[in-house]
mmCIF file of C-alpha atoms in Angstrom:
data_model
loop_
_atom_site.group_PDB
_atom_site.id
_atom_site.type_symbol
_atom_site.label_atom_id
_atom_site.label_comp_id
_atom_site.label_asym_id
_atom_site.label_seq_id
_atom_site.Cartn_x
_atom_site.Cartn_y
_atom_site.Cartn_z
ATOM 1 C CA MET A 8 15.233 4.009 -5.490
ATOM 2 C CA ALA A 9 12.822 4.593 -2.733
ATOM 3 C CA ARG A 10 11.023 7.987 -2.987
ATOM 4 C CA ILE A 11 11.058 8.278 0.809
ATOM 5 C CA SER A 12 13.528 7.459 3.661
ATOM 6 C CA LEU A 13 13.487 4.068 4.882
ATOM 7 C CA THR A 14 14.725 4.876 8.285
ATOM 8 C CA PRO A 15 11.638 6.440 9.999
ATOM 9 C CA ARG A 16 11.889 7.433 13.900
ATOM 10 C CA ARG A 17 12.574 4.705 15.949
ATOM 11 C CA THR A 18 9.625 4.719 18.101
ATOM 12 C CA LEU A 19 8.496 1.845 20.173
ATOM 13 C CA PHE A 20 5.819 1.037 17.687
ATOM 14 C CA PHE A 21 8.377 0.999 14.929
ATOM 15 C CA ARG A 22 10.784 -1.321 17.039
ATOM 16 C CA LEU A 23 8.067 -3.822 17.538
ATOM 17 C CA MET A 24 7.112 -3.651 13.857
ATOM 18 C CA GLU A 25 10.663 -4.080 12.988
ATOM 19 C CA TRP A 26 10.902 -7.201 15.293
ATOM 20 C CA TYR A 27 8.125 -8.665 14.180
ATOM 21 C CA SER A 28 8.977 -8.335 10.696
ATOM 22 C CA LYS A 29 12.252 -9.738 11.091
ATOM 23 C CA ARG A 30 10.895 -12.974 12.881
ATOM 24 C CA ALA A 31 8.302 -13.472 10.344
ATOM 25 C CA TYR A 32 10.099 -12.327 7.081
ATOM 26 C CA SER A 33 13.717 -12.379 8.176
ATOM 27 C CA GLN A 34 13.934 -8.888 7.214
ATOM 28 C CA VAL A 35 12.011 -5.679 7.896
ATOM 29 C CA LEU A 36 9.460 -4.942 4.992
ATOM 30 C CA ASP A 37 10.145 -1.796 3.017
ATOM 31 C CA PRO A 38 6.563 -0.930 2.898
ATOM 32 C CA GLY A 39 6.430 -1.178 6.584
ATOM 33 C CA LYS A 40 9.590 1.177 6.946
ATOM 34 C CA ALA A 41 7.776 3.778 4.549
ATOM 35 C CA MET A 42 4.525 3.732 6.243
ATOM 36 C CA ALA A 43 6.108 3.938 9.612
ATOM 37 C CA HIS A 44 6.513 7.573 8.820
ATOM 38 C CA HIS A 45 2.849 7.810 9.719
ATOM 39 C CA PRO A 46 2.272 5.570 12.797
ATOM 40 C CA ARG A 47 -1.459 6.009 12.834
ATOM 41 C CA LEU A 48 -1.693 4.959 9.086
ATOM 42 C CA LEU A 49 0.572 1.960 9.753
ATOM 43 C CA TRP A 50 -1.510 0.772 12.671
ATOM 44 C CA SER A 51 -4.536 0.928 10.690
ATOM 45 C CA TYR A 52 -2.919 -0.613 7.724
ATOM 46 C CA LEU A 53 -1.601 -3.645 9.673
ATOM 47 C CA ARG A 54 -4.924 -4.210 11.328
ATOM 48 C CA MET A 55 -6.465 -4.469 7.966
ATOM 49 C CA GLU A 56 -4.006 -6.778 6.855
ATOM 50 C CA GLN A 57 -4.599 -8.784 9.915
ATOM 51 C CA GLY A 58 -8.257 -8.965 9.195
ATOM 52 C CA ALA A 59 -7.836 -9.835 5.581
ATOM 53 C CA ALA A 60 -5.362 -12.756 6.469
ATOM 54 C CA LYS A 61 -8.289 -14.341 8.059
ATOM 55 C CA TRP A 62 -10.769 -14.327 5.111
ATOM 56 C CA ASN A 63 -11.140 -18.000 4.036
ATOM 57 C CA LYS A 64 -14.009 -18.133 1.410
ATOM 58 C CA LEU A 65 -11.732 -17.940 -1.606
ATOM 59 C CA ASP A 66 -9.239 -20.756 -2.427
ATOM 60 C CA ALA A 67 -5.689 -19.643 -1.286
ATOM 61 C CA ASP A 68 -4.149 -20.293 -4.811
ATOM 62 C CA LEU A 69 -6.796 -18.474 -6.587
ATOM 63 C CA LYS A 70 -6.469 -15.482 -4.087
ATOM 64 C CA GLU A 71 -2.699 -15.260 -4.764
ATOM 65 C CA LEU A 72 -3.108 -15.668 -8.661
ATOM 66 C CA ALA A 73 -5.370 -12.649 -8.337
ATOM 67 C CA VAL A 74 -3.235 -10.768 -6.028
ATOM 68 C CA MET A 75 -0.141 -11.381 -8.345
ATOM 69 C CA ALA A 76 -2.215 -10.629 -11.512
ATOM 70 C CA SER A 77 -3.097 -7.465 -10.281
ATOM 71 C CA ALA A 78 0.391 -6.635 -9.105
ATOM 72 C CA ALA A 79 1.674 -7.530 -12.403
ATOM 73 C CA SER A 80 -0.724 -5.318 -14.211
ATOM 74 C CA ILE A 81 0.323 -2.397 -12.048
ATOM 75 C CA GLY A 82 4.082 -3.241 -12.294
ATOM 76 C CA CYS A 83 4.976 -3.706 -8.551
ATOM 77 C CA SER A 84 8.067 -5.516 -8.398
ATOM 78 C CA TRP A 85 7.900 -5.600 -4.704
ATOM 79 C CA CYS A 86 4.514 -7.196 -4.612
ATOM 80 C CA MET A 87 5.669 -9.795 -7.285
ATOM 81 C CA ASP A 88 8.796 -10.586 -5.364
ATOM 82 C CA PHE A 89 7.060 -10.936 -1.968
ATOM 83 C CA GLY A 90 3.965 -12.717 -3.607
ATOM 84 C CA TYR A 91 6.254 -15.163 -5.282
ATOM 85 C CA TRP A 92 7.867 -15.979 -2.007
ATOM 86 C CA GLU A 93 4.670 -16.212 0.201
ATOM 87 C CA SER A 94 3.069 -18.567 -2.384
ATOM 88 C CA HIS A 95 6.196 -20.621 -2.849
ATOM 89 C CA LYS A 96 6.446 -21.033 0.856
ATOM 90 C CA ARG A 97 2.822 -22.251 1.115
ATOM 91 C CA GLY A 98 3.739 -24.862 -1.491
ATOM 92 C CA MET A 99 2.149 -23.290 -4.794
ATOM 93 C CA ASP A 100 3.347 -24.522 -8.213
ATOM 94 C CA PRO A 101 6.301 -22.418 -8.950
ATOM 95 C CA GLN A 102 5.759 -22.547 -12.660
ATOM 96 C CA LYS A 103 2.078 -20.901 -12.135
ATOM 97 C CA LEU A 104 4.003 -18.273 -9.877
ATOM 98 C CA ARG A 105 6.672 -17.415 -12.337
ATOM 99 C CA ASP A 106 4.246 -17.472 -15.232
ATOM 100 C CA VAL A 107 1.657 -14.849 -13.976
ATOM 101 C CA PRO A 108 2.893 -11.805 -15.928
ATOM 102 C CA ALA A 109 2.351 -13.632 -18.990
ATOM 103 C CA TRP A 110 -0.406 -15.853 -17.848
ATOM 104 C CA ARG A 111 -2.355 -15.785 -21.336
ATOM 105 C CA GLU A 112 0.411 -17.318 -22.933
ATOM 106 C CA SER A 113 0.908 -20.213 -20.400
ATOM 107 C CA ASP A 114 -0.474 -23.451 -20.456
ATOM 108 C CA VAL A 115 -0.260 -24.073 -16.654
ATOM 109 C CA TYR A 116 -3.508 -22.598 -15.588
ATOM 110 C CA THR A 117 -7.009 -24.029 -15.439
ATOM 111 C CA PRO A 118 -10.024 -22.185 -17.073
ATOM 112 C CA LEU A 119 -11.003 -21.011 -13.496
ATOM 113 C CA GLU A 120 -7.522 -19.561 -12.834
ATOM 114 C CA ARG A 121 -7.471 -18.015 -16.097
ATOM 115 C CA ASP A 122 -11.010 -16.411 -15.373
ATOM 116 C CA VAL A 123 -9.656 -15.130 -12.083
ATOM 117 C CA MET A 124 -6.678 -13.409 -13.468
ATOM 118 C CA GLU A 125 -8.546 -11.889 -16.378
ATOM 119 C CA TYR A 126 -10.926 -10.795 -13.600
ATOM 120 C CA ALA A 127 -8.153 -9.379 -11.389
ATOM 121 C CA GLU A 128 -6.701 -7.406 -14.354
ATOM 122 C CA ALA A 129 -10.229 -6.157 -15.268
ATOM 123 C CA VAL A 130 -10.943 -4.694 -11.841
ATOM 124 C CA THR A 131 -7.191 -3.151 -11.653
ATOM 125 C CA ALA A 132 -7.690 -1.490 -15.091
ATOM 126 C CA THR A 133 -8.606 2.404 -14.725
ATOM 127 C CA PRO A 134 -11.384 2.599 -15.113
ATOM 128 C CA PRO A 135 -12.275 -0.784 -14.264
ATOM 129 C CA THR A 136 -13.289 -2.980 -17.339
ATOM 130 C CA VAL A 137 -15.164 -5.982 -15.818
ATOM 131 C CA GLU A 138 -17.512 -7.694 -18.231
ATOM 132 C CA ASP A 139 -20.818 -8.971 -16.804
ATOM 133 C CA ASP A 140 -20.406 -12.438 -18.376
ATOM 134 C CA LEU A 141 -16.836 -12.852 -16.610
ATOM 135 C CA ALA A 142 -18.148 -11.777 -13.271
ATOM 136 C CA GLU A 143 -21.273 -14.010 -13.584
ATOM 137 C CA ARG A 144 -18.874 -16.990 -14.482
ATOM 138 C CA LEU A 145 -17.176 -16.228 -11.371
ATOM 139 C CA ARG A 146 -20.057 -15.612 -9.159
ATOM 140 C CA VAL A 147 -21.521 -19.217 -10.184
ATOM 141 C CA ARG A 148 -18.417 -20.920 -9.984
ATOM 142 C CA LEU A 149 -17.066 -19.436 -6.777
ATOM 143 C CA GLY A 150 -20.223 -18.574 -4.820
ATOM 144 C CA GLU A 151 -21.163 -15.073 -3.779
ATOM 145 C CA PRO A 152 -18.920 -15.118 -0.449
ATOM 146 C CA ALA A 153 -15.803 -16.249 -2.533
ATOM 147 C CA PHE A 154 -16.779 -13.517 -5.260
ATOM 148 C CA VAL A 155 -16.829 -10.872 -2.765
ATOM 149 C CA GLU A 156 -13.749 -11.878 -1.243
ATOM 150 C CA LEU A 157 -11.881 -11.935 -4.593
ATOM 151 C CA THR A 158 -12.956 -8.717 -5.599
ATOM 152 C CA THR A 159 -11.871 -7.344 -2.174
ATOM 153 C CA MET A 160 -8.687 -8.973 -2.418
ATOM 154 C CA VAL A 161 -8.122 -7.225 -5.754
ATOM 155 C CA ALA A 162 -8.785 -3.924 -4.583
ATOM 156 C CA LEU A 163 -6.497 -4.524 -1.624
ATOM 157 C CA GLU A 164 -3.584 -5.423 -3.816
ATOM 158 C CA ASN A 165 -4.340 -2.131 -5.687
ATOM 159 C CA LEU A 166 -3.703 -0.288 -2.498
ATOM 160 C CA ARG A 167 -0.602 -2.100 -1.873
ATOM 161 C CA SER A 168 0.832 -2.198 -5.586
ATOM 162 C CA ARG A 169 0.051 1.513 -6.081
ATOM 163 C CA PHE A 170 1.185 2.537 -2.629
ATOM 164 C CA ASN A 171 4.715 0.569 -3.041
ATOM 165 C CA SER A 172 5.111 1.617 -6.797
ATOM 166 C CA ALA A 173 4.269 5.268 -5.961
ATOM 167 C CA MET A 174 6.903 5.216 -3.271
ATOM 168 C CA GLY A 175 9.498 3.487 -5.499
ATOM 169 C CA LEU A 176 9.891 0.314 -3.662
ATOM 170 C CA THR A 177 11.115 -2.322 -5.392
ATOM 171 C CA SER A 178 12.046 -6.087 -4.839
ATOM 172 C CA GLN A 179 14.009 -6.809 -1.573
ATOM 173 C CA GLY A 180 15.002 -10.379 -3.023
ATOM 174 C CA PHE A 181 12.465 -12.900 -1.444
ATOM 175 C CA LYS A 182 12.218 -14.695 -4.877
ATOM 176 C CA ASP A 183 15.820 -15.091 -5.063
ATOM 177 C CA SER A 184 15.987 -16.927 -1.727
ATOM 178 C CA CYS A 185 13.157 -19.346 -3.138
ATOM 179 C CA ASP A 186 15.378 -19.833 -6.483
ATOM 180 C CA LEU A 187 18.183 -20.448 -4.301
ATOM 181 C CA ARG A 188 16.410 -23.205 -2.176
ATOM 182 C CA ASP A 189 14.913 -24.743 -5.274
ATOM 183 C CA ARG A 190 18.499 -25.030 -6.902
ATOM 184 C CA GLY A 191 20.003 -26.546 -3.645
ATOM 185 C CA ALA A 192 17.324 -29.185 -3.492
ATOM 186 C CA ARG A 193 17.443 -29.957 -7.104
ATOM 187 C CA GLN A 194 21.630 -30.378 -6.660
ATOM 188 C CA ARG A 195 21.161 -32.659 -3.555
ATOM 189 C CA ILE A 196 18.832 -34.764 -5.721
ATOM 190 C CA SER A 197 21.077 -34.951 -8.735
#
């Protein structure tokens, strides 16, 4: 249960955000509703997300695995739900997305993907527990621009996940819509 009303004042700015959210995601995102209680904060946050969406030094799948590993480490069901939906829509392997919370036990990940998820968890720990050899392996494999982007994406996901968790925001059913589409496709193939 959300710890804040998800019905902020219906300002022009909120109505524009609501319209965009419905158009882009088929529903209004709960974090947006929560942040809309502070319009200047929401505006700044949206600008930051727009900027981050343009970063392109790190492979998109590695970026998403890092983000989801961080969200799983924090325990943000909203972020896991939305991250699954976003990545599934982009065509990422659903098994990799499902296995993120237990990535160490899964055999679907490459060594680089495992290092990225280990790094994401280490950056997310309080205090961070990043080991020099892991950071060096990633810096060498990814290059410095992508390594900086990886670190920043994990930090950004910490902001998202910690905000959503603290506000009591939980899954909005995004993953379920992917599962329904997958089931429908499997039934048509059979």
